Amino acid sequence: MGQASHGTGIGFVSLLGWPRDKGFLSTMKITDARVIVCSPGRNFVTLKITTEDGIHGLGDATLNGRELAVTGYLSDHVIPILIGRDARRIEDIWQYLYKGAYWRRGPVTMCSIAAVDTALWDIKGKALNVPVYQLLGGASRDGVLVYGHASGQDIEDTVQAVAEYRKLGYKAIRAQSGIPGLQSTYGVGRGKMYYEPAEKGAPVENAWSTDLYLNFVPRLFERLRKEFGEDLPLLHDVHHRLTPIEAARLGKSLEPFHLFWLEDPVPAELQESLRLIRQHTTTPIAIGEVFNSIYDCQQLIQEQLIDYIRTAVVHAGGISHLRKIASLAELYHVRTGCHGATDMSPVCMAAALHFDLSVHNFGIQEYMHHAEETDRVFSHSYSFSDGMMHPGDAPGLGVDLDEALASKYPYRRAYLPINRKLDGTMHSW
Ligand code: EZ4
Ligand code: CO
């Protein structure tokens, strides 16, 4: 029943007696949905849903390095069962795709559901002529605090990069630095204002030494505090590279420099491992950019093992699911800190900003501005000023996709780097 009976006039009468195919109001049927893959600076996957009244909505579906798996999931398995559904029933469609798949969770599934969910929020905003944040309860703050990425080849280079970010108005800054003795490290790449780790061809191989890293990082932050004083919020991303006891040592050694957060100190599949880190340090912990559901962070939140939850709209089931994660987190004094690197498209960035502006327990938003080609393909109403961002007041998400221009940037297979210890052992990147 459901879709097939729409408009036939033969009503299915449920056990409660309500003719389910009629509903209380008229419907707004989905008439078309398409996946647009483009590579303006880097690869992006976007879902575009159109309704019978001509309104369209966009959802980001980009899964860095595994983009076409999501494209196939959407085109082959989701779009055929979306056509004809009522675009206004966002929660019901979310549950239809989640429960209806039988198979639970996973990045490919959750990215696909996220894309549909995000596009439907965009459509609802446009249909009601309001920005999405107004549908989410309205603004809880005047603007969204963001942090930028400063990086350098060595400590002095990084000090300079942080100074440049301050000049640009940033009120919070993540600092990553090259380490003497290692050819490359996470977060230090092409260009000062921009870090895009995915490369064409086979994955680049980085070399790693935990010993060199652990000795080096406290020196970086000692120098940064000396230069910039006590008040500048500083962040650092470990990028899943330590064991729990190593992370405990790092957190402890960074305490004098009171970071805003230490990100992904360990790979977090083993959630109880965070207990060990917590026993040793008061450095705030942020985790979750690779998580795709509330079940991935339930223990971390309920045991208060983290301070910031980093799940992103595109990778964790869309605006609807992220709100549930935030509500759980709110109970436990955990705040949000959405992933916002360049491998999430401006559609995701806009969705994150609507979420950030509205959700009560917002903490901070990562912001790494996109390449110029990206911004030309995805024009957007969000803006940055004086360290803060705002999603703008355009109806819906406030992002448009120029499909003609997008078609000039065809997909190019690219991979994130891999990481090996100095003796060749495979390590987390
Ligand atoms: O390396 O998004 O905090 N930000 C990050 C990112 C990730 C990339 C991987 O696709 O860790 O820069
Ligand atoms: Co990170």
XYZ file of N, CA and C in Angstrom, residues 137-240:
312
model
N 13.619 25.206 15.163
C 13.427 25.847 16.468
C 13.931 27.280 16.498
N 14.510 27.732 15.397
C 15.015 29.111 15.337
C 16.416 29.217 15.892
N 16.977 30.424 15.790
C 18.365 30.633 16.202
C 18.500 30.584 17.726
N 19.473 29.810 18.202
C 19.795 29.804 19.631
C 20.944 30.759 19.925
N 21.524 31.343 18.894
C 22.669 32.261 19.050
C 22.698 33.180 17.844
N 23.544 34.220 17.922
C 23.568 35.203 16.832
C 24.371 34.712 15.641
N 25.377 33.878 15.915
C 26.231 33.379 14.847
C 26.921 32.116 15.326
N 27.621 31.468 14.408
C 28.236 30.167 14.678
C 29.755 30.339 14.772
N 30.309 30.040 15.949
C 31.768 30.116 16.123
C 32.429 29.010 15.294
N 33.415 29.387 14.490
C 34.120 28.377 13.690
C 35.610 28.406 14.017
N 36.282 27.289 13.680
C 37.741 27.306 13.769
C 38.337 27.001 12.412
N 39.486 27.628 12.153
C 40.195 27.411 10.893
C 41.429 26.556 11.127
N 42.039 26.116 10.033
C 43.186 25.198 10.079
C 44.488 25.913 9.792
N 45.320 26.100 10.788
C 46.653 26.657 10.537
C 47.652 25.506 10.529
N 48.535 25.503 9.531
C 49.546 24.451 9.512
C 50.837 24.985 8.906
N 51.938 24.332 9.258
C 53.232 24.743 8.723
C 54.184 23.567 8.692
N 55.284 23.750 7.975
C 56.278 22.673 7.852
C 57.008 22.442 9.173
N 57.143 23.531 9.967
C 57.787 23.397 11.281
C 57.116 24.367 12.252
N 57.635 24.461 13.467
C 56.955 25.255 14.496
C 56.828 26.720 14.090
N 57.911 27.319 13.619
C 57.850 28.756 13.298
C 56.895 29.033 12.140
N 56.905 28.134 11.172
C 55.967 28.213 10.056
C 54.517 28.163 10.557
N 54.282 27.315 11.540
C 52.930 27.161 12.089
C 52.534 28.396 12.907
N 53.499 28.963 13.637
C 53.237 30.202 14.390
C 52.754 31.279 13.410
N 53.438 31.353 12.253
C 53.052 32.346 11.253
C 51.662 32.081 10.682
N 51.380 30.811 10.453
C 50.065 30.455 9.901
C 48.955 30.820 10.893
N 49.194 30.582 12.193
C 48.197 30.954 13.204
C 47.998 32.474 13.195
N 49.099 33.208 13.061
C 49.000 34.680 13.027
C 48.156 35.125 11.834
N 48.333 34.453 10.698
C 47.545 34.813 9.509
C 46.057 34.561 9.744
N 45.740 33.450 10.368
C 44.328 33.161 10.656
C 43.734 34.203 11.606
N 44.523 34.632 12.554
C 44.017 35.675 13.471
C 43.718 36.951 12.705
N 44.621 37.290 11.780
C 44.411 38.493 10.964
C 43.115 38.392 10.164
N 42.796 37.173 9.746
C 41.556 36.975 8.977
C 40.318 37.014 9.861
N 40.526 37.110 11.170
C 39.395 37.262 12.088
C 39.019 36.010 12.856
N 39.713 34.899 12.599
C 39.337 33.656 13.284
C 39.511 33.795 14.794
N 38.520 33.297 15.533
C 38.543 33.373 16.996
C 38.973 32.049 17.620
N 39.122 31.012 16.805
C 39.588 29.708 17.285
C 40.373 29.072 16.136
N 41.498 28.439 16.468
C 42.393 27.964 15.399
C 42.956 26.594 15.745
N 42.874 25.683 14.762
C 43.507 24.377 14.894
C 44.938 24.482 14.385
N 45.897 23.921 15.132
C 47.303 24.003 14.722
C 47.878 22.609 14.517
N 48.466 22.403 13.328
C 49.145 21.145 12.988
C 50.498 21.531 12.402
N 51.526 20.771 12.738
C 52.853 21.126 12.246
C 53.611 19.901 11.763
N 54.454 20.117 10.744
C 55.388 19.084 10.331
C 56.312 18.753 11.492
N 56.801 17.516 11.521
C 57.629 17.054 12.636
C 59.030 16.764 12.114
N 60.068 17.347 12.738
C 61.432 17.076 12.279
C 61.697 15.567 12.283
N 62.235 15.060 11.172
C 62.510 13.628 11.087
C 61.436 12.852 10.343
N 60.258 13.475 10.136
C 59.195 12.805 9.366
C 58.934 13.609 8.093
N 58.817 12.895 6.973
C 58.662 13.600 5.702
C 57.333 14.319 5.572
N 56.304 13.747 6.160
C 54.988 14.379 6.048
C 54.199 14.003 7.281
N 53.226 14.836 7.621
C 52.331 14.422 8.700
C 50.936 14.938 8.428
N 49.966 14.411 9.183
C 48.575 14.778 8.948
C 48.362 16.291 9.132
N 47.594 16.868 8.243
C 47.154 18.251 8.418
C 48.079 19.284 7.835
N 49.212 18.843 7.300
C 50.141 19.792 6.687
C 50.225 19.414 5.216
N 49.754 20.297 4.365
C 49.714 19.903 2.962
C 49.914 21.066 2.036
N 49.339 20.928 0.862
C 49.457 21.967 -0.158
C 48.794 23.250 0.323
N 49.494 24.339 0.296
C 48.873 25.633 0.590
C 48.661 25.865 2.076
N 48.663 27.115 2.475
C 48.542 27.467 3.892
C 47.095 27.480 4.364
N 46.191 27.905 3.468
C 44.813 28.116 3.892
C 43.921 26.938 3.526
N 44.537 25.872 3.056
C 43.747 24.850 2.402
C 44.427 23.511 2.591
N 43.658 22.492 2.976
C 44.259 21.175 3.122
C 43.321 20.131 2.569
N 43.662 19.569 1.431
C 42.832 18.521 0.850
C 43.694 17.282 0.676
N 43.527 16.319 1.577
C 44.443 15.184 1.579
C 44.230 14.164 0.460
N 43.021 14.108 -0.144
C 42.777 13.080 -1.175
C 43.542 13.430 -2.447
N 44.182 12.420 -3.038
C 44.974 12.632 -4.261
C 44.528 11.642 -5.327
N 44.702 12.044 -6.597
C 44.440 11.125 -7.719
C 45.432 9.969 -7.684
N 45.027 8.877 -8.284
C 45.919 7.726 -8.357
C 45.864 6.906 -7.085
N 46.806 5.992 -6.928
C 46.807 5.126 -5.741
C 47.075 5.964 -4.482
N 46.652 5.478 -3.309
C 46.843 6.266 -2.087
C 48.311 6.612 -1.827
N 48.546 7.881 -1.475
C 49.877 8.332 -1.076
C 50.234 7.643 0.240
N 51.509 7.290 0.430
C 51.926 6.628 1.671
C 52.713 7.597 2.559
N 52.200 7.823 3.767
C 52.903 8.672 4.730
C 53.669 7.808 5.732
N 54.703 8.415 6.347
C 55.480 7.687 7.358
C 55.171 8.252 8.736
N 55.189 7.400 9.741
C 54.737 7.815 11.075
C 55.659 7.320 12.175
N 55.896 8.199 13.159
C 56.607 7.793 14.367
C 55.902 8.381 15.579
N 55.320 7.527 16.388
C 54.630 7.984 17.591
C 55.604 8.675 18.547
N 56.815 8.144 18.661
C 57.801 8.729 19.584
C 58.115 10.173 19.207
N 58.427 10.390 17.918
C 58.748 11.756 17.485
C 57.561 12.684 17.716
N 56.360 12.200 17.416
C 55.151 13.007 17.545
C 54.901 13.406 19.002
N 54.974 12.433 19.901
C 54.657 12.714 21.313
C 55.654 13.682 21.942
N 56.900 13.614 21.508
C 57.887 14.552 22.042
C 57.708 15.947 21.467
N 57.168 16.000 20.252
C 57.118 17.269 19.527
C 55.904 18.138 19.875
N 54.730 17.539 19.954
C 53.495 18.341 20.041
C 53.468 19.314 21.238
N 53.882 18.899 22.446
C 53.869 19.873 23.543
C 54.765 21.093 23.257
N 55.859 20.883 22.539
C 56.737 22.028 22.200
C 56.031 23.001 21.267
N 55.248 22.440 20.343
C 54.470 23.299 19.430
C 53.519 24.193 20.221
N 52.782 23.596 21.163
C 51.772 24.390 21.876
C 52.389 25.307 22.932
N 53.533 24.931 23.456
C 54.251 25.834 24.362
C 54.625 27.110 23.599
N 55.131 26.913 22.398
C 55.537 28.051 21.560
C 54.330 28.906 21.157
N 53.231 28.254 20.822
C 52.030 28.999 20.407
C 51.480 29.828 21.564
N 51.468 29.266 22.775
C 50.983 30.028 23.939
C 51.898 31.214 24.230
N 53.193 30.998 24.038
C 54.151 32.085 24.279
C 53.880 33.236 23.310
N 53.560 32.874 22.085
C 53.347 33.889 21.050
C 51.975 34.561 21.178
N 50.949 33.784 21.453
C 49.582 34.313 21.342
C 48.875 34.485 22.685
N 49.545 34.134 23.773
C 48.936 34.336 25.093
C 47.939 33.249 25.450
N 47.243 33.491 26.550
C 46.376 32.474 27.154
C 45.016 32.358 26.478
N 44.580 33.434 25.837
C 43.147 33.534 25.533
C 42.702 32.960 24.196
N 43.624 32.724 23.295
C 43.219 32.225 21.975
C 42.858 30.733 22.050
N 41.611 30.379 21.707
C 41.264 28.949 21.698
C 42.059 28.196 20.613
N 42.828 27.194 21.050
C 43.658 26.403 20.130
C 43.175 24.955 20.142
N 43.172 24.339 18.962
C 42.724 22.958 18.834
C 43.828 22.135 18.171
N 43.752 20.818 18.344
C 44.725 19.943 17.674
C 44.065 18.614 17.334
N 44.389 18.088 16.149
C 43.818 16.826 15.670
C 44.906 15.750 15.648
N 44.735 14.706 16.439
C 45.702 13.592 16.477
C 45.436 12.623 15.316
N 44.228 12.654 14.803
C 43.843 11.858 13.637
C 44.043 10.358 13.857
N 43.538 9.882 14.982
C 43.431 8.429 15.241
C 44.763 7.699 15.355
